[in-house]
Coordinates of C-alpha atoms in Angstrom, one line a residue:
Chain A
M1 CA 1.3 63.3 28.9
R2 CA -1.3 61.8 26.5
V3 CA -3.6 59.3 28.2
Q4 CA -4.6 56.4 26.0
G5 CA -7.4 53.8 25.9
P6 CA -11.1 54.2 26.9
L7 CA -10.3 54.1 30.6
G8 CA -7.6 56.8 30.3
R9 CA -9.9 59.0 28.3
A10 CA -12.7 58.5 30.9
L11 CA -10.3 59.5 33.7
A12 CA -9.2 62.6 31.8
R13 CA -12.9 63.6 31.3
L14 CA -13.5 62.9 35.0
A15 CA -10.6 65.1 36.0
R16 CA -12.0 68.0 33.9
H17 CA -15.4 67.7 35.6
R18 CA -15.2 70.4 38.3
L19 CA -18.1 69.2 40.5
A20 CA -16.8 65.6 40.4
G21 CA -13.5 67.0 41.6
V22 CA -15.2 68.8 44.5
G23 CA -17.1 65.7 45.4
A24 CA -14.1 63.4 45.3
A25 CA -12.0 65.9 47.4
L26 CA -14.8 66.1 50.0
L27 CA -15.1 62.4 50.2
L28 CA -11.4 61.9 50.5
L29 CA -11.3 64.5 53.3
L30 CA -14.1 62.8 55.2
V31 CA -12.5 59.4 54.9
A32 CA -9.1 60.9 56.0
L33 CA -10.7 62.5 59.0
V34 CA -12.6 59.3 60.0
L35 CA -9.4 57.3 59.6
A36 CA -7.4 59.9 61.6
R37 CA -9.7 59.5 64.6
P38 CA -7.2 57.7 66.9
L39 CA -4.7 60.5 66.1
I40 CA -7.2 63.2 66.9
A41 CA -8.3 61.4 70.0
A42 CA -4.7 61.2 71.2
L43 CA -4.3 64.9 70.5
L44 CA -7.4 65.8 72.6
G45 CA -6.5 63.3 75.2
T46 CA -9.9 61.5 75.2
D47 CA -11.8 59.0 73.1
A48 CA -15.2 58.7 71.5
E49 CA -16.6 56.6 74.3
A50 CA -15.3 58.5 77.3
V51 CA -18.3 59.7 79.3
D52 CA -18.0 62.9 81.4
L53 CA -21.2 63.4 83.2
L54 CA -20.1 66.8 84.6
A55 CA -19.7 68.3 81.1
R56 CA -22.9 67.2 79.4
G57 CA -23.9 69.3 76.4
A58 CA -20.9 71.6 76.9
P59 CA -20.3 74.3 74.2
P60 CA -17.2 74.1 72.0
S61 CA -14.0 74.6 73.9
P62 CA -10.3 73.8 73.2
A63 CA -10.7 70.4 74.9
H64 CA -13.8 69.6 72.9
P65 CA -13.7 71.5 69.5
L66 CA -17.4 70.8 68.9
G67 CA -18.5 70.5 72.5
T68 CA -19.9 67.4 74.1
D69 CA -23.1 65.3 73.7
D70 CA -25.8 64.5 76.2
L71 CA -23.5 62.1 78.0
G72 CA -20.5 64.4 78.0
R73 CA -18.7 62.5 75.2
D74 CA -16.6 64.5 72.7
L75 CA -18.9 65.4 69.8
L76 CA -16.2 65.6 67.2
L77 CA -14.9 62.2 68.0
R78 CA -18.4 60.7 68.2
L79 CA -19.0 62.2 64.7
L80 CA -15.9 60.6 63.3
A81 CA -16.8 57.3 64.9
G82 CA -20.3 57.5 63.5
G83 CA -18.9 58.5 60.1
Q84 CA -16.9 55.2 60.1
V85 CA -20.1 53.2 60.5
S86 CA -22.2 55.4 58.2
L87 CA -19.7 55.4 55.4
L88 CA -19.2 51.7 55.7
V89 CA -22.9 51.0 55.7
G90 CA -23.3 53.2 52.6
L91 CA -20.5 51.5 50.8
A92 CA -21.4 47.9 51.8
G93 CA -25.1 48.5 51.1
A94 CA -24.4 50.0 47.7
L95 CA -21.9 47.2 46.7
G96 CA -24.5 44.6 47.9
A97 CA -27.2 46.2 45.8
G98 CA -24.8 46.5 42.8
L99 CA -23.9 42.9 43.1
I100 CA -27.4 41.6 43.2
G101 CA -28.5 44.0 40.5
A102 CA -25.6 43.1 38.2
L103 CA -26.2 39.4 38.6
I104 CA -30.0 39.6 37.9
G105 CA -29.5 42.1 35.1
L106 CA -26.9 40.0 33.4
V107 CA -28.8 36.8 33.7
A108 CA -32.1 38.4 32.5
G109 CA -30.5 40.2 29.6
W110 CA -28.4 37.2 28.5
R111 CA -31.0 34.5 28.7
E112 CA -34.0 36.6 27.6
G113 CA -37.2 34.6 27.2
W114 CA -39.4 33.5 30.1
L115 CA -36.6 33.9 32.7
D116 CA -36.1 37.5 31.6
A117 CA -39.8 38.2 31.7
A118 CA -40.2 36.7 35.2
L119 CA -37.2 38.5 36.6
M120 CA -38.1 41.8 35.2
R121 CA -41.8 41.6 36.3
F122 CA -40.4 40.8 39.8
T123 CA -38.1 43.8 39.6
D124 CA -40.9 46.1 38.4
G125 CA -43.1 44.7 41.3
L126 CA -40.4 45.6 43.9
L127 CA -40.0 49.0 42.4
A128 CA -43.8 49.5 42.8
L129 CA -43.7 48.7 46.5
P130 CA -43.5 51.9 48.6
L131 CA -39.8 51.8 49.8
L132 CA -39.8 53.3 53.2
P133 CA -42.9 51.5 54.6
L134 CA -41.5 48.3 53.2
L135 CA -38.2 48.9 55.0
I136 CA -40.1 49.6 58.2
V137 CA -41.8 46.2 57.9
L138 CA -38.6 44.5 57.0
A139 CA -36.8 46.2 60.0
A140 CA -39.6 45.1 62.3
I141 CA -39.1 41.5 61.3
D142 CA -37.4 39.7 64.2
P143 CA -33.9 38.6 63.0
G144 CA -34.2 35.8 65.6
R145 CA -36.9 34.2 63.4
V146 CA -34.7 34.2 60.3
L147 CA -31.2 33.8 61.8
P148 CA -29.7 31.0 64.0
E149 CA -30.0 32.0 67.7
S150 CA -26.2 31.6 68.3
W151 CA -25.5 34.7 66.1
G152 CA -26.8 36.9 68.9
M153 CA -27.2 40.6 68.4
G154 CA -23.6 41.9 68.3
P155 CA -22.7 45.1 66.5
L156 CA -21.8 43.0 63.4
V157 CA -25.3 41.6 63.1
E158 CA -26.7 45.0 63.8
V159 CA -24.8 46.6 61.0
G160 CA -25.2 43.6 58.7
R161 CA -29.0 43.7 59.2
I162 CA -29.2 47.3 57.9
V163 CA -26.8 46.5 55.0
V164 CA -28.9 43.6 53.9
L165 CA -32.1 45.7 54.2
V166 CA -30.8 48.5 52.1
A167 CA -29.1 46.2 49.6
L168 CA -32.4 44.3 49.2
A169 CA -34.2 47.6 48.6
G170 CA -31.6 49.1 46.3
W171 CA -30.9 46.5 43.6
P172 CA -33.9 46.8 41.2
T173 CA -32.8 50.0 39.6
T174 CA -29.3 48.6 38.9
A175 CA -30.8 45.4 37.6
R176 CA -32.8 47.3 35.0
L177 CA -29.8 49.3 33.9
V178 CA -27.5 46.3 33.6
R179 CA -30.2 44.3 31.7
A180 CA -30.7 47.1 29.2
A181 CA -26.9 47.3 28.6
T182 CA -26.6 43.5 28.3
L183 CA -29.4 43.4 25.8
S184 CA -27.8 45.9 23.5
L185 CA -24.3 44.4 23.9
K186 CA -25.2 40.9 23.1
R187 CA -26.1 41.9 19.6
R188 CA -22.8 43.5 18.9
E189 CA -20.2 41.9 16.6
F190 CA -17.6 41.2 19.2
V191 CA -20.1 39.2 21.3
R192 CA -21.4 37.4 18.2
A193 CA -17.8 36.6 17.3
A194 CA -17.0 35.1 20.7
E195 CA -20.2 33.0 20.4
A196 CA -19.2 31.8 16.9
L197 CA -15.8 30.8 18.4
G198 CA -17.6 28.6 20.8
V199 CA -16.8 30.5 24.0
P200 CA -19.1 29.3 26.7
G201 CA -22.0 31.6 27.7
P202 CA -21.0 32.4 31.3
R203 CA -17.5 33.3 30.1
I204 CA -18.8 35.7 27.4
V205 CA -21.0 37.4 30.0
L206 CA -18.1 37.8 32.5
R207 CA -15.3 38.6 30.1
H208 CA -17.0 40.6 27.3
I209 CA -20.4 41.9 28.5
L210 CA -19.7 42.8 32.1
P211 CA -16.7 45.1 31.4
N212 CA -18.7 46.9 28.7
A213 CA -21.7 47.2 31.0
A214 CA -19.5 48.6 33.8
A215 CA -20.4 52.3 33.1
P216 CA -24.0 52.2 34.1
L217 CA -23.2 49.8 37.0
V218 CA -20.5 52.1 38.4
V219 CA -22.7 55.2 38.1
A220 CA -25.7 53.5 39.7
T221 CA -23.6 52.0 42.5
T222 CA -22.0 55.4 43.3
L223 CA -25.4 57.1 43.5
T224 CA -26.7 54.3 45.6
V225 CA -24.1 55.0 48.3
G226 CA -25.7 58.4 48.9
N227 CA -29.2 56.9 49.0
V228 CA -28.2 54.2 51.4
I229 CA -26.7 56.8 53.8
L230 CA -30.0 58.8 53.6
L231 CA -32.1 55.6 54.1
E232 CA -30.0 54.6 57.1
S233 CA -30.6 58.0 58.7
A234 CA -34.3 57.8 58.0
L235 CA -34.5 54.4 59.5
S236 CA -32.5 55.6 62.5
F237 CA -34.9 58.5 62.9
L238 CA -37.8 56.1 63.0
G239 CA -35.9 54.1 65.6
L240 CA -35.3 51.2 63.3
G241 CA -31.7 51.8 62.3
I242 CA -28.5 50.8 63.9
R243 CA -29.0 51.2 67.6
P244 CA -26.7 53.0 70.1
P245 CA -24.1 52.6 71.7
L246 CA -22.7 52.0 68.2
A247 CA -22.7 55.5 66.7
T248 CA -23.9 56.4 63.2
W249 CA -24.7 59.8 61.8
G250 CA -28.3 58.8 61.6
N251 CA -28.8 57.7 65.2
M252 CA -26.7 60.6 66.5
L253 CA -29.1 62.9 64.7
S254 CA -32.2 61.3 66.1
G255 CA -30.6 60.9 69.5
G256 CA -30.0 64.6 69.6
L257 CA -33.6 65.4 69.0
E258 CA -34.5 65.4 72.7
T259 CA -32.0 68.2 73.4
V260 CA -32.4 70.0 70.1
W261 CA -33.6 73.2 71.8
T262 CA -30.7 73.4 74.3
A263 CA -27.9 71.8 72.2
P264 CA -28.8 72.3 68.5
L265 CA -25.3 71.4 67.4
M266 CA -25.9 67.8 68.2
V267 CA -28.5 67.7 65.6
I268 CA -27.1 70.2 63.1
A269 CA -23.6 68.6 62.9
P270 CA -24.4 65.0 62.0
G271 CA -27.1 66.3 59.6
C272 CA -24.5 68.5 57.9
L273 CA -22.2 65.6 57.5
I274 CA -24.9 63.4 56.0
F275 CA -25.8 66.2 53.7
L276 CA -22.2 66.9 52.6
T277 CA -21.4 63.2 52.1
V278 CA -24.5 62.5 50.0
M279 CA -24.0 65.7 48.0
A280 CA -20.3 64.8 47.4
V281 CA -21.3 61.3 46.3
N282 CA -24.0 62.7 43.9
F283 CA -21.4 65.1 42.4
L284 CA -19.0 62.2 41.9
G285 CA -21.8 60.1 40.4
D286 CA -22.8 62.8 38.0
G287 CA -19.2 63.3 37.0
L288 CA -18.7 59.6 36.4
H289 CA -21.9 59.5 34.4
E290 CA -20.5 62.1 32.0
A291 CA -17.0 60.7 32.0
L292 CA -18.1 57.2 31.2
D293 CA -20.4 58.3 28.4
P294 CA -18.6 57.3 25.2
R295 CA -20.2 60.3 23.4
G296 CA -18.3 62.6 25.8
D297 CA -15.3 63.5 23.7
Chain B
M1 CA -53.8 60.0 12.2
T2 CA -55.2 58.5 15.4
S3 CA -56.9 60.7 17.9
P4 CA -55.1 61.3 21.2
W5 CA -57.8 59.4 23.1
R6 CA -57.3 56.4 20.9
R7 CA -53.6 56.5 21.8
A8 CA -54.5 56.4 25.5
L9 CA -56.8 53.4 25.1
P10 CA -54.1 50.7 25.6
G11 CA -53.7 52.2 29.1
V12 CA -56.7 50.1 30.0
G13 CA -54.5 47.1 29.2
R14 CA -51.8 48.4 31.5
L15 CA -54.4 48.8 34.2
V16 CA -55.3 45.1 34.0
Q17 CA -51.6 44.2 34.1
S18 CA -51.2 46.3 37.1
L19 CA -54.1 44.6 38.9
A20 CA -52.3 41.2 38.3
V21 CA -49.1 42.7 39.7
M22 CA -51.1 43.9 42.7
V23 CA -52.4 40.5 43.5
V24 CA -48.9 39.0 43.5
L25 CA -47.5 41.9 45.6
S26 CA -50.3 41.5 48.1
F27 CA -49.1 38.0 48.7
L28 CA -45.6 39.3 49.3
L29 CA -46.8 41.9 51.7
F30 CA -49.0 39.3 53.5
L31 CA -45.9 37.1 53.9
L32 CA -43.8 40.0 55.2
I33 CA -46.4 41.0 57.7
D34 CA -46.7 37.4 58.8
L35 CA -43.0 37.4 59.5
M36 CA -43.2 40.3 61.9
P37 CA -42.8 39.5 65.5
G38 CA -45.9 38.9 67.7
D39 CA -49.2 38.0 66.1
P40 CA -52.3 39.6 67.6
L41 CA -52.8 36.7 70.0
D42 CA -49.3 36.8 71.4
L43 CA -50.0 40.4 72.4
M44 CA -53.3 39.5 74.0
L45 CA -51.8 36.5 75.9
A46 CA -48.7 38.4 77.0
T47 CA -50.9 40.1 79.6
N48 CA -52.4 36.9 80.7
P49 CA -50.0 34.6 82.5
D50 CA -52.7 32.0 83.2
A51 CA -53.2 31.0 79.5
S52 CA -52.1 27.4 79.0
P53 CA -50.7 26.1 75.7
A54 CA -54.1 24.4 75.0
D55 CA -55.9 27.7 75.5
I56 CA -53.5 29.4 73.1
A57 CA -54.0 26.8 70.4
R58 CA -57.8 26.9 70.9
L59 CA -57.8 30.7 70.5
K60 CA -55.5 30.6 67.5
A61 CA -57.9 28.1 65.9
Q62 CA -60.8 30.4 66.7
V63 CA -59.2 33.5 65.0
G64 CA -58.0 31.3 62.2
L65 CA -54.2 31.9 62.8
D66 CA -53.5 28.1 62.7
R67 CA -54.4 27.8 59.0
P68 CA -51.8 28.0 56.2
L69 CA -50.7 31.4 55.0
L70 CA -52.2 30.8 51.5
V71 CA -55.6 30.2 52.9
R72 CA -55.5 33.3 55.1
W73 CA -54.2 35.4 52.2
S74 CA -57.0 34.2 49.8
E75 CA -59.6 34.9 52.4
W76 CA -58.2 38.4 52.9
L77 CA -58.3 39.0 49.1
V78 CA -61.9 37.9 48.9
G79 CA -62.7 40.3 51.8
L80 CA -60.9 43.1 49.9
M81 CA -63.1 42.6 46.9
G82 CA -66.2 43.1 49.1
G83 CA -64.6 46.2 50.7
E84 CA -64.0 44.3 53.9
L85 CA -60.6 45.2 55.2
G86 CA -60.9 43.8 58.7
I87 CA -60.9 45.6 62.1
S88 CA -58.0 47.8 63.2
R89 CA -56.6 46.6 66.5
L90 CA -55.2 50.0 67.5
F91 CA -58.3 52.0 66.7
A92 CA -60.9 49.3 67.4
A93 CA -62.8 50.4 64.2
P94 CA -63.1 49.1 60.6
V95 CA -59.9 49.7 58.7
G96 CA -61.7 51.5 55.9
E97 CA -63.0 54.1 58.3
V98 CA -59.6 54.5 60.0
L99 CA -58.0 55.2 56.6
M100 CA -60.2 57.9 55.4
A101 CA -59.2 61.0 57.4
P102 CA -55.4 60.4 57.2
L103 CA -55.7 59.7 53.5
G104 CA -57.5 63.0 53.0
R105 CA -54.9 64.9 55.0
T106 CA -52.0 63.3 53.1
L107 CA -53.6 64.1 49.7
V108 CA -53.9 67.7 50.6
L109 CA -50.3 67.8 51.8
M110 CA -49.2 66.0 48.6
A111 CA -51.0 68.3 46.3
L112 CA -49.5 71.3 48.0
A113 CA -46.0 69.8 47.9
L114 CA -46.2 68.8 44.2
G115 CA -47.6 72.2 43.2
L116 CA -44.8 73.9 45.2
A117 CA -42.2 71.7 43.6
L118 CA -43.4 72.4 40.1
A119 CA -43.7 76.1 40.7
V120 CA -40.0 76.2 41.7
A121 CA -38.6 73.6 39.4
V122 CA -40.1 74.6 36.1
P123 CA -39.0 78.2 36.0
L124 CA -35.6 77.2 37.4
A125 CA -35.1 74.5 34.8
V126 CA -36.2 76.8 31.9
A127 CA -33.9 79.6 33.0
A128 CA -31.0 77.1 33.4
A129 CA -31.6 75.5 30.0
M130 CA -31.8 78.8 28.2
A131 CA -28.4 79.9 29.6
P132 CA -26.3 76.8 29.9
R133 CA -23.0 77.2 31.9
R134 CA -24.1 80.7 33.1
P135 CA -24.5 81.6 36.8
I136 CA -28.3 80.8 36.7
D137 CA -27.5 77.3 35.4
Y138 CA -24.9 76.7 38.2
L139 CA -27.5 77.9 40.7
A140 CA -30.1 75.5 39.4
N141 CA -27.6 72.7 39.5
L142 CA -26.7 73.5 43.1
V143 CA -30.4 73.7 44.1
A144 CA -31.1 70.4 42.3
F145 CA -28.2 68.6 44.0
A146 CA -29.0 70.0 47.4
G147 CA -32.6 68.9 47.0
I148 CA -31.8 65.3 46.3
S149 CA -29.0 65.2 49.0
L150 CA -30.9 66.6 52.0
P151 CA -32.0 64.2 54.7
P152 CA -35.7 65.1 54.7
F153 CA -36.2 65.0 58.5
W154 CA -33.2 67.1 59.0
L155 CA -34.5 69.7 56.7
G156 CA -37.8 69.6 58.5
L157 CA -36.0 70.1 61.8
L158 CA -34.0 73.0 60.5
L159 CA -37.2 74.6 59.2
I160 CA -38.9 74.2 62.6
L161 CA -35.9 75.6 64.4
L162 CA -35.8 78.6 62.1
F163 CA -39.5 79.4 61.4
A164 CA -41.3 78.0 64.4
V165 CA -38.8 78.4 67.2
T166 CA -36.5 81.3 66.4
L167 CA -38.8 83.5 64.3
G168 CA -42.1 82.2 65.6
W169 CA -43.9 82.8 62.3
L170 CA -45.3 79.3 61.7
P171 CA -46.6 76.5 63.9
A172 CA -44.0 73.7 64.6
G173 CA -46.3 70.9 63.6
G174 CA -49.5 69.0 64.1
P175 CA -52.7 69.4 62.0
A176 CA -54.7 72.6 62.2
P177 CA -57.2 72.4 65.0
P178 CA -60.7 71.5 63.8
G179 CA -62.8 74.5 62.7
S180 CA -59.8 76.8 62.0
G181 CA -59.9 78.9 58.9
I182 CA -58.0 78.4 55.7
G183 CA -55.1 80.6 56.8
A184 CA -54.4 78.5 59.9
T185 CA -54.7 75.3 57.9
L186 CA -52.2 76.6 55.3
A187 CA -49.9 77.7 58.0
H188 CA -49.8 74.2 59.4
L189 CA -49.2 72.7 56.0
I190 CA -46.5 75.0 54.6
L191 CA -43.4 73.6 56.4
P192 CA -44.2 69.9 55.8
A193 CA -44.9 70.8 52.2
I194 CA -41.6 72.5 51.7
T195 CA -39.8 69.6 53.3
L196 CA -41.6 67.1 51.0
A197 CA -41.0 69.4 47.9
A198 CA -37.3 69.7 48.4
L199 CA -36.5 66.3 46.9
Q200 CA -39.0 66.8 44.1
V201 CA -37.6 70.2 43.2
G202 CA -34.1 68.5 42.9
Q203 CA -35.3 65.7 40.7
Y204 CA -37.6 67.7 38.5
T205 CA -35.1 70.5 37.9
R206 CA -32.4 68.1 36.9
H207 CA -34.5 66.1 34.5
L208 CA -36.4 69.0 33.0
R209 CA -33.2 71.0 32.4
A210 CA -31.4 68.0 30.8
A211 CA -34.5 67.3 28.6
L212 CA -34.9 70.9 27.6
I213 CA -31.3 71.3 26.5
E214 CA -31.7 68.2 24.4
V215 CA -35.0 69.3 22.9
L216 CA -33.7 72.9 22.2
R217 CA -31.2 71.4 19.8
A218 CA -33.9 69.8 17.6
D219 CA -34.6 71.0 14.1
H220 CA -38.2 72.0 14.7
I221 CA -37.0 74.4 17.4
R222 CA -34.6 76.0 15.0
T223 CA -37.4 76.4 12.5
A224 CA -39.5 78.0 15.1
R225 CA -36.7 80.4 16.0
A226 CA -36.1 81.1 12.3
K227 CA -39.6 82.1 11.7
G228 CA -39.1 84.9 14.3
L229 CA -40.5 83.4 17.5
G230 CA -38.8 84.7 20.6
R231 CA -36.7 82.4 22.8
L232 CA -39.1 82.2 25.7
A233 CA -42.1 81.7 23.4
V234 CA -40.3 78.8 21.7
V235 CA -39.7 77.2 25.0
R236 CA -43.3 77.7 26.1
R237 CA -45.0 76.7 22.9
H238 CA -42.7 74.0 21.5
A239 CA -40.0 72.8 23.8
L240 CA -41.7 72.4 27.2
R241 CA -44.2 69.9 25.9
L242 CA -41.6 67.4 24.7
A243 CA -39.2 68.1 27.6
S244 CA -41.9 67.5 30.2
L245 CA -42.0 63.8 29.4
P246 CA -39.4 62.6 31.9
V247 CA -41.0 64.8 34.6
V248 CA -44.4 63.3 33.8
T249 CA -42.9 59.9 34.5
L250 CA -41.4 61.1 37.7
L251 CA -44.8 62.7 38.7
G252 CA -46.4 59.4 38.2
L253 CA -44.0 57.7 40.5
D254 CA -44.3 60.4 43.1
L255 CA -48.1 60.1 43.3
G256 CA -47.7 56.9 45.2
L257 CA -44.4 57.6 46.9
L258 CA -45.6 60.8 48.5
V259 CA -48.7 59.2 49.9
S260 CA -46.9 56.4 51.7
G261 CA -43.3 57.7 51.6
A262 CA -44.0 60.8 53.7
V263 CA -43.5 58.7 56.8
V264 CA -40.5 60.6 57.9
T265 CA -41.8 64.1 57.1
E266 CA -45.1 63.3 58.8
A267 CA -43.3 62.0 61.9
V268 CA -41.2 65.2 62.1
F269 CA -44.2 67.5 62.0
A270 CA -46.5 65.2 63.9
Y271 CA -48.9 65.3 61.0
P272 CA -51.4 62.5 61.2
G273 CA -51.4 61.4 57.6
M274 CA -51.0 58.1 55.8
G275 CA -47.2 57.9 56.5
K276 CA -47.7 58.2 60.2
L277 CA -50.6 55.7 60.1
T278 CA -48.5 53.2 58.3
Y279 CA -45.8 53.5 60.8
D280 CA -48.1 53.3 63.8
A281 CA -49.8 50.3 62.3
V282 CA -46.6 48.4 61.7
M283 CA -45.1 49.3 65.1
G284 CA -48.3 48.6 66.9
N285 CA -48.7 45.1 65.3
D286 CA -52.0 46.2 63.8
Y287 CA -51.9 43.7 61.0
P288 CA -55.1 44.5 59.1
L289 CA -54.3 48.2 59.2
A290 CA -50.7 47.7 58.2
L291 CA -51.6 45.5 55.3
A292 CA -54.3 48.0 54.1
T293 CA -52.0 51.0 54.2
L294 CA -49.1 49.1 52.4
M295 CA -51.5 47.9 49.8
L296 CA -53.0 51.3 49.3
G297 CA -49.5 52.8 48.9
T298 CA -48.6 50.1 46.3
A299 CA -51.8 50.6 44.4
L300 CA -51.2 54.3 44.2
V301 CA -47.6 53.8 42.9
L302 CA -49.0 51.4 40.2
L303 CA -51.9 53.8 39.4
G304 CA -49.4 56.7 39.2
N305 CA -47.3 54.7 36.6
V306 CA -50.4 53.9 34.5
L307 CA -51.6 57.5 34.6
A308 CA -48.1 58.7 33.6
D309 CA -48.0 56.2 30.7
I310 CA -51.4 57.5 29.5
A311 CA -50.2 61.1 29.9
L312 CA -47.1 60.3 27.9
G313 CA -49.2 58.9 25.1
L314 CA -51.3 62.0 25.0
L315 CA -48.3 64.4 25.1
D316 CA -46.0 62.6 22.6
P317 CA -47.5 61.3 19.4
R318 CA -44.4 59.2 18.8
I319 CA -45.1 57.0 21.8
G320 CA -47.5 54.1 21.3
L321 CA -48.3 52.1 24.4
E322 CA -48.6 48.8 22.4
D323 CA -44.9 48.8 21.6
G324 CA -43.8 50.4 24.8
R325 CA -42.2 47.4 26.5

């Protein structure tokens, strides 16, 4: 079957990219496993929260395929539960960063002039701030001083806090890429034609520029997913990430540090999953980068 | 024909621009630190239940915390010009003195990590670019992807588990005890340096390989080959210089990031450098110290960028800084 159109050609190029295939397959497998957690829990006859103080740090056995953690909870199920949160944070953080970045990049590139200069100097400035120390400061800010008190500190606020943090830290790169694409697109004939026809500016930006600037946006957002997962784990390690009892790969890893000498699997397993996920995302991002490059064929 | 030094001259202009950016960013940092919970007085008063609201207000006025943010920021800036950074609350010493030793330790670590990263990445990228789609290229690609995908503290832990605990070859962390020889000092540095270098190896290999493949297609390279120069000699004498441009940009960025961004690595190895100091200052509500470390990190990132721009101008005659951006 011959695929037609730029999207079809890009998909065909992506399918030929071996590493991207490996990455996509890995990610699908991880998502499937995470989604199948209730099923696996039913098979094992336990769940991710079930504490068994008599079987703390137990080695792998038929009842606990990866053994148990320091509270006797099933490590495999904990990992899958943590994966749900980690993957969600990665995706939400990257989408948030992509959204802010796209908006600022489009506005700056379309309007040019002083607004562009101001937005881009601001972006450059943020890029110059050391990321991790900045996140530490941001994470140390008391949400109670910024948010209404009634919101409390439920799991949603906890996850939302991290998503907002990483999104705020991640958008500048995307904004620069989208702005560059917008600048070159607005001088092309089809955009000039739309302008000459009297199409209003915001409509041109959304209907004509955004779809054509999608390639760098998609690639940057994909790569951000991996970076967000790494950042979340680094913040967890420093004690500033999502706090237990809500499991993430990051806080499981740092939680396992105390018993790393007796139960190394508690540290090795979540680290492996973070590594594999980020690697898979990077493979996919690289494949997308080549597939969406119009010079590819 | 302009001399290379003339081409580097506009870098001075960039330096001035960067200073202006610094001033703006310093306000942003000041604001952020101000938003952190518990100002110095809250901490002092938390241990004293007898303090009345009037006492608290009087104390705040005494220290100057009751004045608007802008006033306090401008005073801090003026102090900075005179080299006056305030007194660290945690260390009960002037911030400038507190900074010195950790900064030195981090610079040593950073130099070692960068040297290590280049020593691995450059040969790997050259080998990969000279044999695209051959096993060595795939290996380089794998190393590069692994480098950028590894959670740094996890890598550090695995290294400790392997080399310090299981094999017992190297110390698990901490700085070398004072007065120890160069061997012991290096032994304490090698694992953190590898951990820091992993990400750099990944980035440099990817960018250098891509740039080399692009450059090797150029006409002047074909000319050099045609006149009988060997493949390796062509890469060494003609291609590397041009292909190193993206890596130089990355190096400029890393100069600042490695100094302040080594928070996690320094925490894993209990290495008392700038990263750990920054973390301790923020967590310990040591405002003057936290501000100074963050500002130093920012300044180094900006300085790294300017240095990279100047280096790019020297390396590549096509780049003029005036029409850069």
